[in-house]
PDB file of C-alpha atoms in Angstrom:
ATOM      1  CA  MET A  10       1.567  13.542 -24.743  1.00 38.00           C
ATOM      2  CA  PRO A  11      -1.205  13.966 -27.341  1.00 44.00           C
ATOM      3  CA  ARG A  12      -4.010  16.281 -26.271  1.00 65.00           C
ATOM      4  CA  ASN A  13      -6.857  14.540 -28.035  1.00 79.00           C
ATOM      5  CA  SER A  14     -10.192  14.618 -26.258  1.00 90.00           C
ATOM      6  CA  VAL A  15     -10.924  11.149 -24.814  1.00 95.00           C
ATOM      7  CA  ILE A  16     -14.149  12.118 -22.997  1.00 96.00           C
ATOM      8  CA  GLN A  17     -16.471  14.762 -24.367  1.00 96.00           C
ATOM      9  CA  VAL A  18     -19.742  15.710 -22.685  1.00 97.00           C
ATOM     10  CA  GLN A  19     -22.055  18.150 -24.473  1.00 97.00           C
ATOM     11  CA  ASN A  20     -25.110  19.806 -22.954  1.00 97.00           C
ATOM     12  CA  LEU A  21     -25.821  16.827 -20.694  1.00 97.00           C
ATOM     13  CA  ILE A  22     -29.087  16.960 -18.729  1.00 97.00           C
ATOM     14  CA  LYS A  23     -30.590  14.436 -16.352  1.00 96.00           C
ATOM     15  CA  GLN A  24     -34.051  15.029 -14.916  1.00 95.00           C
ATOM     16  CA  TYR A  25     -36.127  12.973 -12.541  1.00 94.00           C
ATOM     17  CA  GLY A  26     -39.608  14.362 -12.982  1.00 94.00           C
ATOM     18  CA  GLU A  27     -39.308  18.059 -12.151  1.00 92.00           C
ATOM     19  CA  PHE A  28     -35.973  17.607 -10.346  1.00 94.00           C
ATOM     20  CA  THR A  29     -32.850  18.356 -12.371  1.00 94.00           C
ATOM     21  CA  ALA A  30     -29.906  16.246 -11.148  1.00 95.00           C
ATOM     22  CA  VAL A  31     -27.550  17.454 -13.894  1.00 96.00           C
ATOM     23  CA  GLY A  32     -28.294  20.632 -15.787  1.00 93.00           C
ATOM     24  CA  ASN A  33     -26.713  21.322 -19.170  1.00 94.00           C
ATOM     25  CA  ILE A  34     -23.158  20.211 -18.323  1.00 96.00           C
ATOM     26  CA  SER A  35     -20.375  20.297 -20.920  1.00 97.00           C
ATOM     27  CA  LEU A  36     -16.811  19.173 -20.284  1.00 96.00           C
ATOM     28  CA  GLN A  37     -13.948  17.280 -21.802  1.00 96.00           C
ATOM     29  CA  VAL A  38     -11.019  15.212 -20.549  1.00 97.00           C
ATOM     30  CA  HIS A  39      -7.876  14.699 -22.612  1.00 96.00           C
ATOM     31  CA  ALA A  40      -5.514  11.768 -22.839  1.00 96.00           C
ATOM     32  CA  GLY A  41      -2.935  11.924 -20.067  1.00 95.00           C
ATOM     33  CA  GLU A  42      -5.042  14.297 -17.950  1.00 96.00           C
ATOM     34  CA  THR A  43      -6.686  14.048 -14.506  1.00 96.00           C
ATOM     35  CA  LEU A  44      -9.926  15.969 -13.931  1.00 97.00           C
ATOM     36  CA  ALA A  45     -11.385  16.337 -10.426  1.00 96.00           C
ATOM     37  CA  LEU A  46     -15.162  16.556 -10.045  1.00 96.00           C
ATOM     38  CA  LEU A  47     -15.833  18.627  -6.920  1.00 95.00           C
ATOM     39  CA  GLY A  48     -19.059  19.432  -5.151  1.00 91.00           C
ATOM     40  CA  HIS A  49     -21.149  18.789  -2.061  1.00 89.00           C
ATOM     41  CA  ASN A  50     -23.411  15.738  -1.684  1.00 86.00           C
ATOM     42  CA  GLY A  51     -26.221  16.112  -4.204  1.00 87.00           C
ATOM     43  CA  ALA A  52     -24.188  18.362  -6.501  1.00 91.00           C
ATOM     44  CA  GLY A  53     -24.658  15.969  -9.428  1.00 92.00           C
ATOM     45  CA  LYS A  54     -21.259  14.315  -9.481  1.00 93.00           C
ATOM     46  CA  SER A  55     -22.522  10.779  -9.000  1.00 90.00           C
ATOM     47  CA  SER A  56     -25.271  11.254 -11.610  1.00 92.00           C
ATOM     48  CA  LEU A  57     -22.679  12.476 -14.073  1.00 95.00           C
ATOM     49  CA  ILE A  58     -20.420   9.490 -13.388  1.00 94.00           C
ATOM     50  CA  LYS A  59     -23.365   7.088 -13.735  1.00 92.00           C
ATOM     51  CA  MET A  60     -24.189   8.601 -17.162  1.00 93.00           C
ATOM     52  CA  LEU A  61     -20.547   8.215 -18.222  1.00 94.00           C
ATOM     53  CA  LEU A  62     -20.739   4.569 -17.144  1.00 91.00           C
ATOM     54  CA  GLY A  63     -24.071   4.013 -18.919  1.00 89.00           C
ATOM     55  CA  ILE A  64     -25.846   3.068 -15.661  1.00 89.00           C
ATOM     56  CA  VAL A  65     -28.156   6.074 -16.037  1.00 91.00           C
ATOM     57  CA  LYS A  66     -29.488   7.342 -19.358  1.00 92.00           C
ATOM     58  CA  PRO A  67     -29.324  11.128 -19.939  1.00 94.00           C
ATOM     59  CA  THR A  68     -32.545  13.060 -20.501  1.00 95.00           C
ATOM     60  CA  SER A  69     -30.714  14.897 -23.263  1.00 96.00           C
ATOM     61  CA  GLY A  70     -27.198  15.723 -24.408  1.00 96.00           C
ATOM     62  CA  GLN A  71     -24.343  13.691 -25.824  1.00 95.00           C
ATOM     63  CA  ILE A  72     -21.402  11.691 -24.460  1.00 96.00           C
ATOM     64  CA  THR A  73     -18.443  10.847 -26.700  1.00 95.00           C
ATOM     65  CA  MET A  74     -15.651   8.489 -25.630  1.00 95.00           C
ATOM     66  CA  MET A  75     -12.557   7.708 -27.699  1.00 93.00           C
ATOM     67  CA  GLY A  76     -14.206   9.513 -30.605  1.00 90.00           C
ATOM     68  CA  LYS A  77     -17.361   7.377 -30.469  1.00 90.00           C
ATOM     69  CA  THR A  78     -20.821   8.587 -29.410  1.00 91.00           C
ATOM     70  CA  VAL A  79     -21.974   6.272 -26.625  1.00 89.00           C
ATOM     71  CA  THR A  80     -25.738   5.894 -26.410  1.00 80.00           C
ATOM     72  CA  HIS A  81     -26.310   2.249 -25.491  1.00 76.00           C
ATOM     73  CA  GLU A  82     -24.539  -0.358 -23.302  1.00 73.00           C
ATOM     74  CA  LYS A  83     -23.125  -2.064 -26.429  1.00 75.00           C
ATOM     75  CA  ASP A  84     -21.371   1.181 -27.337  1.00 76.00           C
ATOM     76  CA  ARG A  85     -19.469   1.167 -24.033  1.00 79.00           C
ATOM     77  CA  ARG A  86     -18.386  -2.437 -24.465  1.00 79.00           C
ATOM     78  CA  GLN A  87     -16.039  -1.189 -27.153  1.00 82.00           C
ATOM     79  CA  ILE A  88     -14.426   1.316 -24.710  1.00 90.00           C
ATOM     80  CA  ASN A  89     -11.557   0.226 -22.496  1.00 93.00           C
ATOM     81  CA  LEU A  90     -12.856   1.783 -19.267  1.00 94.00           C
ATOM     82  CA  GLY A  91     -11.996   1.176 -15.625  1.00 95.00           C
ATOM     83  CA  TYR A  92     -14.145   2.140 -12.637  1.00 95.00           C
ATOM     84  CA  LEU A  93     -13.631   2.225  -8.867  1.00 94.00           C
ATOM     85  CA  PRO A  94     -16.877   3.009  -6.968  1.00 92.00           C
ATOM     86  CA  GLU A  95     -16.845   4.757  -3.594  1.00 86.00           C
ATOM     87  CA  ASN A  96     -18.175   1.679  -1.771  1.00 83.00           C
ATOM     88  CA  ILE A  97     -16.851  -1.245  -3.725  1.00 83.00           C
ATOM     89  CA  SER A  98     -18.524  -4.601  -3.068  1.00 85.00           C
ATOM     90  CA  LEU A  99     -16.015  -7.439  -3.378  1.00 88.00           C
ATOM     91  CA  TYR A 100     -16.626 -11.149  -3.028  1.00 89.00           C
ATOM     92  CA  GLU A 101     -15.587 -11.454   0.630  1.00 92.00           C
ATOM     93  CA  LYS A 102     -15.294 -15.268   0.641  1.00 94.00           C
ATOM     94  CA  LEU A 103     -13.001 -15.310  -2.381  1.00 96.00           C
ATOM     95  CA  THR A 104      -9.277 -14.716  -2.131  1.00 97.00           C
ATOM     96  CA  GLY A 105      -7.740 -11.557  -3.565  1.00 96.00           C
ATOM     97  CA  LYS A 106      -6.309 -13.553  -6.492  1.00 96.00           C
ATOM     98  CA  GLU A 107      -9.670 -15.191  -7.181  1.00 97.00           C
ATOM     99  CA  VAL A 108     -11.380 -11.798  -7.276  1.00 96.00           C
ATOM    100  CA  LEU A 109      -8.910 -10.475  -9.826  1.00 96.00           C
ATOM    101  CA  ASN A 110      -9.062 -13.716 -11.846  1.00 96.00           C
ATOM    102  CA  TYR A 111     -12.837 -13.254 -12.022  1.00 94.00           C
ATOM    103  CA  PHE A 112     -12.528  -9.705 -13.372  1.00 93.00           C
ATOM    104  CA  ALA A 113      -9.752 -10.783 -15.727  1.00 94.00           C
ATOM    105  CA  ALA A 114     -12.062 -13.440 -17.202  1.00 93.00           C
ATOM    106  CA  LEU A 115     -14.848 -10.866 -17.632  1.00 90.00           C
ATOM    107  CA  LYS A 116     -12.462  -8.526 -19.461  1.00 89.00           C
ATOM    108  CA  ARG A 117     -10.738 -11.366 -21.364  1.00 90.00           C
ATOM    109  CA  ILE A 118      -7.366 -10.530 -19.852  1.00 92.00           C
ATOM    110  CA  ASP A 119      -4.570 -13.090 -19.458  1.00 90.00           C
ATOM    111  CA  LYS A 120      -4.216 -14.342 -15.886  1.00 87.00           C
ATOM    112  CA  SER A 121      -0.512 -13.470 -15.946  1.00 89.00           C
ATOM    113  CA  LYS A 122      -1.615  -9.831 -15.642  1.00 93.00           C
ATOM    114  CA  VAL A 123      -3.325 -10.703 -12.316  1.00 96.00           C
ATOM    115  CA  LEU A 124      -0.035 -11.814 -10.741  1.00 94.00           C
ATOM    116  CA  GLN A 125       1.677  -8.694 -12.093  1.00 94.00           C
ATOM    117  CA  VAL A 126      -0.990  -6.392 -10.624  1.00 94.00           C
ATOM    118  CA  LEU A 127      -1.059  -8.178  -7.261  1.00 95.00           C
ATOM    119  CA  GLU A 128       2.678  -7.560  -6.930  1.00 94.00           C
ATOM    120  CA  GLU A 129       2.390  -3.990  -8.203  1.00 91.00           C
ATOM    121  CA  PHE A 130      -0.247  -3.171  -5.552  1.00 92.00           C
ATOM    122  CA  GLY A 131       1.614  -4.911  -2.743  1.00 92.00           C
ATOM    123  CA  LEU A 132      -0.986  -7.638  -2.330  1.00 95.00           C
ATOM    124  CA  GLU A 133       1.033 -10.699  -3.358  1.00 94.00           C
ATOM    125  CA  HIS A 134       1.569 -11.716   0.273  1.00 96.00           C
ATOM    126  CA  ALA A 135      -2.206 -11.830   0.828  1.00 96.00           C
ATOM    127  CA  GLN A 136      -3.317 -13.111  -2.583  1.00 96.00           C
ATOM    128  CA  ASP A 137      -4.481 -16.457  -1.151  1.00 96.00           C
ATOM    129  CA  ASN A 138      -6.277 -14.947   1.842  1.00 96.00           C
ATOM    130  CA  PRO A 139     -10.044 -14.305   1.773  1.00 96.00           C
ATOM    131  CA  VAL A 140     -10.984 -10.702   1.076  1.00 95.00           C
ATOM    132  CA  LYS A 141     -12.936 -10.525   4.342  1.00 95.00           C
ATOM    133  CA  SER A 142      -9.568 -10.639   6.161  1.00 96.00           C
ATOM    134  CA  TYR A 143      -8.285  -7.591   4.284  1.00 94.00           C
ATOM    135  CA  SER A 144      -7.921  -4.158   5.889  1.00 91.00           C
ATOM    136  CA  LYS A 145      -9.783  -1.144   4.466  1.00 87.00           C
ATOM    137  CA  GLY A 146      -6.631  -0.027   2.645  1.00 88.00           C
ATOM    138  CA  MET A 147      -6.020  -3.503   1.180  1.00 91.00           C
ATOM    139  CA  LYS A 148      -9.620  -3.728  -0.078  1.00 92.00           C
ATOM    140  CA  GLN A 149      -9.279  -0.303  -1.677  1.00 91.00           C
ATOM    141  CA  ARG A 150      -6.031  -1.369  -3.387  1.00 92.00           C
ATOM    142  CA  LEU A 151      -7.726  -4.571  -4.597  1.00 94.00           C
ATOM    143  CA  GLY A 152     -10.615  -2.501  -5.969  1.00 94.00           C
ATOM    144  CA  PHE A 153      -8.187  -0.157  -7.680  1.00 94.00           C
ATOM    145  CA  ALA A 154      -6.310  -3.159  -9.088  1.00 94.00           C
ATOM    146  CA  GLN A 155      -9.448  -4.517 -10.759  1.00 94.00           C
ATOM    147  CA  ALA A 156     -10.141  -1.083 -12.222  1.00 95.00           C
ATOM    148  CA  ILE A 157      -6.772  -0.921 -14.000  1.00 94.00           C
ATOM    149  CA  LEU A 158      -6.446  -4.598 -14.947  1.00 94.00           C
ATOM    150  CA  SER A 159      -7.178  -3.843 -18.589  1.00 93.00           C
ATOM    151  CA  SER A 160      -4.767  -0.863 -18.768  1.00 93.00           C
ATOM    152  CA  PRO A 161      -7.804   1.358 -19.437  1.00 95.00           C
ATOM    153  CA  ASP A 162      -7.927   4.378 -21.728  1.00 95.00           C
ATOM    154  CA  ILE A 163     -10.458   5.958 -19.331  1.00 97.00           C
ATOM    155  CA  LEU A 164     -10.497   5.578 -15.531  1.00 97.00           C
ATOM    156  CA  LEU A 165     -13.374   6.805 -13.333  1.00 97.00           C
ATOM    157  CA  LEU A 166     -12.655   6.973  -9.576  1.00 95.00           C
ATOM    158  CA  ASP A 167     -15.267   7.797  -6.959  1.00 92.00           C
ATOM    159  CA  GLU A 168     -13.659   8.829  -3.639  1.00 89.00           C
ATOM    160  CA  PRO A 169     -10.611   6.589  -4.210  1.00 90.00           C
ATOM    161  CA  THR A 170      -8.848   7.608  -0.974  1.00 87.00           C
ATOM    162  CA  VAL A 171     -11.768   8.004   1.451  1.00 81.00           C
ATOM    163  CA  GLY A 172     -10.964   6.474   4.825  1.00 78.00           C
ATOM    164  CA  LEU A 173      -7.331   5.773   3.917  1.00 84.00           C
ATOM    165  CA  ASP A 174      -4.291   6.863   5.893  1.00 85.00           C
ATOM    166  CA  PRO A 175      -1.904   9.417   4.297  1.00 87.00           C
ATOM    167  CA  GLN A 176       0.561   6.731   3.140  1.00 87.00           C
ATOM    168  CA  ALA A 177      -2.189   4.694   1.427  1.00 85.00           C
ATOM    169  CA  SER A 178      -3.556   7.869  -0.220  1.00 88.00           C
ATOM    170  CA  LEU A 179      -0.090   8.732  -1.494  1.00 89.00           C
ATOM    171  CA  PHE A 180       0.233   5.249  -2.999  1.00 89.00           C
ATOM    172  CA  MET A 181      -3.107   5.666  -4.788  1.00 90.00           C
ATOM    173  CA  TYR A 182      -2.148   8.993  -6.344  1.00 92.00           C
ATOM    174  CA  GLN A 183       1.249   7.676  -7.351  1.00 92.00           C
ATOM    175  CA  LYS A 184      -0.567   4.976  -9.309  1.00 92.00           C
ATOM    176  CA  ILE A 185      -2.932   7.574 -10.813  1.00 93.00           C
ATOM    177  CA  ASP A 186       0.097   9.610 -11.911  1.00 94.00           C
ATOM    178  CA  GLU A 187       1.655   6.533 -13.546  1.00 94.00           C
ATOM    179  CA  LEU A 188      -1.562   5.840 -15.491  1.00 94.00           C
ATOM    180  CA  LYS A 189      -1.777   9.477 -16.527  1.00 95.00           C
ATOM    181  CA  ARG A 190       1.764   9.398 -17.911  1.00 94.00           C
ATOM    182  CA  GLN A 191       0.742   6.326 -19.920  1.00 94.00           C
ATOM    183  CA  GLY A 192      -1.995   8.402 -21.580  1.00 94.00           C
ATOM    184  CA  CYS A 193      -5.021   7.414 -19.493  1.00 96.00           C
ATOM    185  CA  ALA A 194      -7.818   9.988 -19.123  1.00 97.00           C
ATOM    186  CA  ILE A 195      -8.819  10.059 -15.449  1.00 97.00           C
ATOM    187  CA  VAL A 196     -11.864  11.518 -13.670  1.00 97.00           C
ATOM    188  CA  VAL A 197     -11.719  11.658  -9.854  1.00 96.00           C
ATOM    189  CA  CYS A 198     -14.731  12.477  -7.648  1.00 93.00           C
ATOM    190  CA  THR A 199     -13.542  13.503  -4.207  1.00 89.00           C
ATOM    191  CA  HIS A 200     -14.198  15.592  -1.100  1.00 85.00           C
ATOM    192  CA  GLU A 201     -10.528  15.500  -0.059  1.00 85.00           C
ATOM    193  CA  LEU A 202      -9.486  18.774  -1.640  1.00 89.00           C
ATOM    194  CA  ALA A 203      -6.109  19.115   0.104  1.00 84.00           C
ATOM    195  CA  VAL A 204      -5.107  15.603  -1.021  1.00 86.00           C
ATOM    196  CA  VAL A 205      -6.194  15.974  -4.631  1.00 90.00           C
ATOM    197  CA  GLU A 206      -4.864  19.519  -5.260  1.00 90.00           C
ATOM    198  CA  ASP A 207      -1.325  18.504  -6.246  1.00 90.00           C
ATOM    199  CA  ASN A 208      -2.487  15.473  -8.218  1.00 91.00           C
ATOM    200  CA  ILE A 209      -4.864  16.923 -10.823  1.00 94.00           C
ATOM    201  CA  ASP A 210      -4.599  18.961 -14.004  1.00 95.00           C
ATOM    202  CA  ARG A 211      -8.042  20.557 -13.869  1.00 96.00           C
ATOM    203  CA  ALA A 212     -11.011  20.867 -11.548  1.00 96.00           C
ATOM    204  CA  PHE A 213     -14.733  20.989 -12.349  1.00 97.00           C
ATOM    205  CA  ILE A 214     -16.761  22.455  -9.489  1.00 95.00           C
ATOM    206  CA  MET A 215     -20.499  21.651  -9.340  1.00 94.00           C
ATOM    207  CA  ALA A 216     -23.506  22.620  -7.229  1.00 93.00           C
ATOM    208  CA  ASN A 217     -27.143  21.624  -7.725  1.00 92.00           C
ATOM    209  CA  GLY A 218     -26.290  19.913 -11.000  1.00 94.00           C
ATOM    210  CA  MET A 219     -24.719  23.039 -12.509  1.00 94.00           C
ATOM    211  CA  GLU A 220     -21.146  24.084 -13.276  1.00 95.00           C
ATOM    212  CA  LEU A 221     -19.821  26.788 -10.921  1.00 94.00           C
ATOM    213  CA  ALA A 222     -16.266  26.949 -12.260  1.00 94.00           C
ATOM    214  CA  SER A 223     -13.747  24.864 -14.151  1.00 95.00           C
ATOM    215  CA  GLY A 224     -10.112  25.074 -15.201  1.00 94.00           C
ATOM    216  CA  CYS A 225      -6.614  24.383 -13.968  1.00 93.00           C
ATOM    217  CA  VAL A 226      -5.931  25.269 -10.336  1.00 90.00           C
ATOM    218  CA  GLU A 227      -3.733  28.213 -11.328  1.00 89.00           C
ATOM    219  CA  THR A 228      -6.532  29.695 -13.445  1.00 91.00           C
ATOM    220  CA  LEU A 229      -9.120  29.088 -10.709  1.00 91.00           C
ATOM    221  CA  ARG A 230      -6.906  30.935  -8.220  1.00 88.00           C
ATOM    222  CA  GLN A 231      -7.706  34.116 -10.118  1.00 86.00           C
ATOM    223  CA  LEU A 232     -11.313  33.817  -8.882  1.00 85.00           C
ATOM    224  CA  THR A 233     -10.491  34.289  -5.223  1.00 85.00           C
ATOM    225  CA  ASP A 234      -8.411  36.542  -2.992  1.00 81.00           C
ATOM    226  CA  LEU A 235      -4.769  36.429  -2.036  1.00 79.00           C
ATOM    227  CA  LYS A 236      -3.863  36.503   1.643  1.00 80.00           C
ATOM    228  CA  VAL A 237      -0.911  38.726   2.632  1.00 79.00           C
ATOM    229  CA  LEU A 238       0.407  38.057   6.137  1.00 78.00           C
ATOM    230  CA  PHE A 239       2.488  40.751   7.792  1.00 75.00           C
ATOM    231  CA  LYS A 240       4.211  41.470  11.084  1.00 71.00           C
ATOM    232  CA  GLY A 241       5.900  44.397  12.824  1.00 68.00           C
ATOM    233  CA  GLU A 242       4.993  47.985  13.632  1.00 72.00           C
ATOM    234  CA  GLU A 243       6.687  49.331  10.510  1.00 69.00           C
ATOM    235  CA  ILE A 244       4.421  47.454   8.107  1.00 72.00           C
ATOM    236  CA  ASN A 245       1.315  48.232  10.182  1.00 74.00           C
ATOM    237  CA  GLN A 246       2.136  51.916   9.961  1.00 78.00           C
ATOM    238  CA  ALA A 247       2.788  51.738   6.236  1.00 77.00           C
ATOM    239  CA  ILE A 248      -0.546  50.031   5.626  1.00 78.00           C
ATOM    240  CA  ALA A 249      -2.378  52.535   7.835  1.00 80.00           C
ATOM    241  CA  GLU A 250      -0.959  55.370   5.715  1.00 80.00           C
ATOM    242  CA  ASP A 251      -2.322  53.877   2.485  1.00 80.00           C
ATOM    243  CA  GLU A 252      -6.070  54.507   2.195  1.00 79.00           C
ATOM    244  CA  PHE A 253      -6.645  51.558  -0.118  1.00 79.00           C
ATOM    245  CA  LEU A 254      -4.684  48.982   1.938  1.00 79.00           C
ATOM    246  CA  ASN A 255      -6.018  50.259   5.246  1.00 77.00           C
ATOM    247  CA  THR A 256      -9.550  49.223   4.254  1.00 74.00           C
ATOM    248  CA  LEU A 257      -8.319  45.646   3.505  1.00 75.00           C
ATOM    249  CA  ALA A 258      -6.290  45.040   6.664  1.00 75.00           C
ATOM    250  CA  VAL A 259      -7.776  42.689   9.281  1.00 71.00           C
ATOM    251  CA  ASN A 260      -5.871  40.878  12.065  1.00 73.00           C
ATOM    252  CA  ASN A 261      -2.386  41.431  10.605  1.00 75.00           C
ATOM    253  CA  GLN A 262      -3.353  40.273   7.159  1.00 78.00           C
ATOM    254  CA  LEU A 263      -4.615  41.655   3.877  1.00 78.00           C
ATOM    255  CA  LEU A 264      -7.152  40.040   1.576  1.00 78.00           C
ATOM    256  CA  ILE A 265      -6.529  41.389  -1.906  1.00 79.00           C
ATOM    257  CA  HIS A 266      -7.841  40.648  -5.369  1.00 79.00           C
ATOM    258  CA  GLN A 267      -5.427  38.987  -7.766  1.00 78.00           C
ATOM    259  CA  VAL A 268      -5.471  42.027 -10.065  1.00 78.00           C
ATOM    260  CA  ASP A 269      -4.214  44.198  -7.200  1.00 82.00           C
ATOM    261  CA  LYS A 270      -1.241  41.935  -6.453  1.00 81.00           C
ATOM    262  CA  PRO A 271       1.446  43.872  -8.430  1.00 84.00           C
ATOM    263  CA  ARG A 272       0.480  47.206  -6.904  1.00 83.00           C
ATOM    264  CA  VAL A 273       0.333  45.826  -3.342  1.00 81.00           C
ATOM    265  CA  MET A 274       3.615  43.935  -3.654  1.00 81.00           C
ATOM    266  CA  GLN A 275       5.382  46.991  -5.014  1.00 84.00           C
ATOM    267  CA  TYR A 276       4.086  49.227  -2.212  1.00 80.00           C
ATOM    268  CA  LEU A 277       4.938  46.793   0.606  1.00 78.00           C
ATOM    269  CA  THR A 278       8.388  46.061  -0.801  1.00 80.00           C
ATOM    270  CA  GLN A 279       9.259  49.751  -1.095  1.00 80.00           C
ATOM    271  CA  HIS A 280       7.959  50.717   2.346  1.00 75.00           C
ATOM    272  CA  CYS A 281       8.530  47.618   4.471  1.00 72.00           C
ATOM    273  CA  GLY A 282      11.041  45.246   2.828  1.00 67.00           C
ATOM    274  CA  VAL A 283      10.323  41.728   1.638  1.00 61.00           C
ATOM    275  CA  TYR A 284      11.014  40.081   5.008  1.00 57.00           C
ATOM    276  CA  ASN A 285       8.074  41.671   6.831  1.00 71.00           C
ATOM    277  CA  PHE A 286       5.282  40.026   4.830  1.00 76.00           C
ATOM    278  CA  SER A 287       4.457  36.790   3.043  1.00 78.00           C
ATOM    279  CA  ILE A 288       1.911  35.807   0.405  1.00 80.00           C
ATOM    280  CA  GLU A 289      -0.432  32.859   0.910  1.00 82.00           C
ATOM    281  CA  GLU A 290      -1.865  31.698  -2.412  1.00 82.00           C
ATOM    282  CA  PRO A 291      -5.400  30.313  -2.227  1.00 86.00           C
ATOM    283  CA  GLY A 292      -5.570  26.522  -2.295  1.00 88.00           C
ATOM    284  CA  LEU A 293      -8.218  24.348  -3.920  1.00 91.00           C
ATOM    285  CA  SER A 294     -10.210  24.374  -0.667  1.00 90.00           C
ATOM    286  CA  ASP A 295     -10.238  28.207  -0.685  1.00 88.00           C
ATOM    287  CA  ILE A 296     -11.305  28.241  -4.319  1.00 91.00           C
ATOM    288  CA  TYR A 297     -14.100  25.727  -3.633  1.00 91.00           C
ATOM    289  CA  HIS A 298     -15.468  27.668  -0.667  1.00 88.00           C
ATOM    290  CA  HIS A 299     -15.253  30.927  -2.608  1.00 87.00           C
ATOM    291  CA  CYS A 300     -17.373  29.431  -5.427  1.00 89.00           C
ATOM    292  CA  MET A 301     -19.901  28.033  -2.909  1.00 88.00           C
ATOM    293  CA  ASN A 302     -20.172  31.367  -1.045  1.00 84.00           C
ATOM    294  CA  ASN A 303     -20.676  33.256  -4.299  1.00 80.00           C
ATOM    295  CA  ARG A 304     -23.396  30.846  -5.308  1.00 75.00           C
ATOM    296  CA  GLN A 305     -25.185  31.278  -1.962  1.00 69.00           C
ATOM    297  CA  GLN A 306     -24.999  35.043  -2.264  1.00 64.00           C
ATOM    298  CA  ASN A 307     -26.378  34.931  -5.820  1.00 64.00           C
ATOM    299  CA  VAL A 308     -29.238  32.651  -4.733  1.00 56.00           C
ATOM    300  CA  ALA A 309     -30.027  34.974  -1.810  1.00 50.00           C
TER     301      ALA A 309
END
């Protein structure tokens, strides 16, 4: 898969009077890559997405898509871009097929693609029913279907699985993975860290409009501690005899820095055997909370 940069954001700033919604953000997304934008409410994620869409104009900075600098609405018309908002407003009185036919006409897409997408998203049985009769999951699938009607080069998703059951969420991320393998560059805004962790290539963590950390999950794991769980009197005694480990032991577990992992593993294996302890790698949620806690400590 080519690694050309499909989205490039350079020194992007958005200010509302004295309030900075987005402060000097730079990032890029490659073809065939999924980037997760993570942050609390008010972190600047939505403002960033709105600037990518052209809904909001940056105070300063530059956005490049598909190698073209996009400044005005007409620039974005040349970009094949799909978007699923968090709270999508569909035409409730129209049928599912009529909704997709409407978007197909806007995007100048053959109506045969509508029938294909309805079947692909499991909505063919309800295509002639009014949207107001659809469940939450069906409406979300219909919204996702309109976003990918044009087989976009860029796909922006704002909380695509919020309120969905696990099976519906799995379906969504399977579709995202299919699009990624076709070369689509995907940006996902989400609060559902456990769901998104196995479905992204990189994460971009924000707070108060600023970047806290970014990179692949494996790289971001280096920022936070490993958890070593242990059991049995033998391992407790071995840890008590090591001055360094003894200071790290709390409630039958050790919290160690990534750089100390080789030393700790060697010591525990030699003195206790590999069956008396287990390593719990930090997940995306641990990484996120670590970044937030560090930020709060730095502010304090």
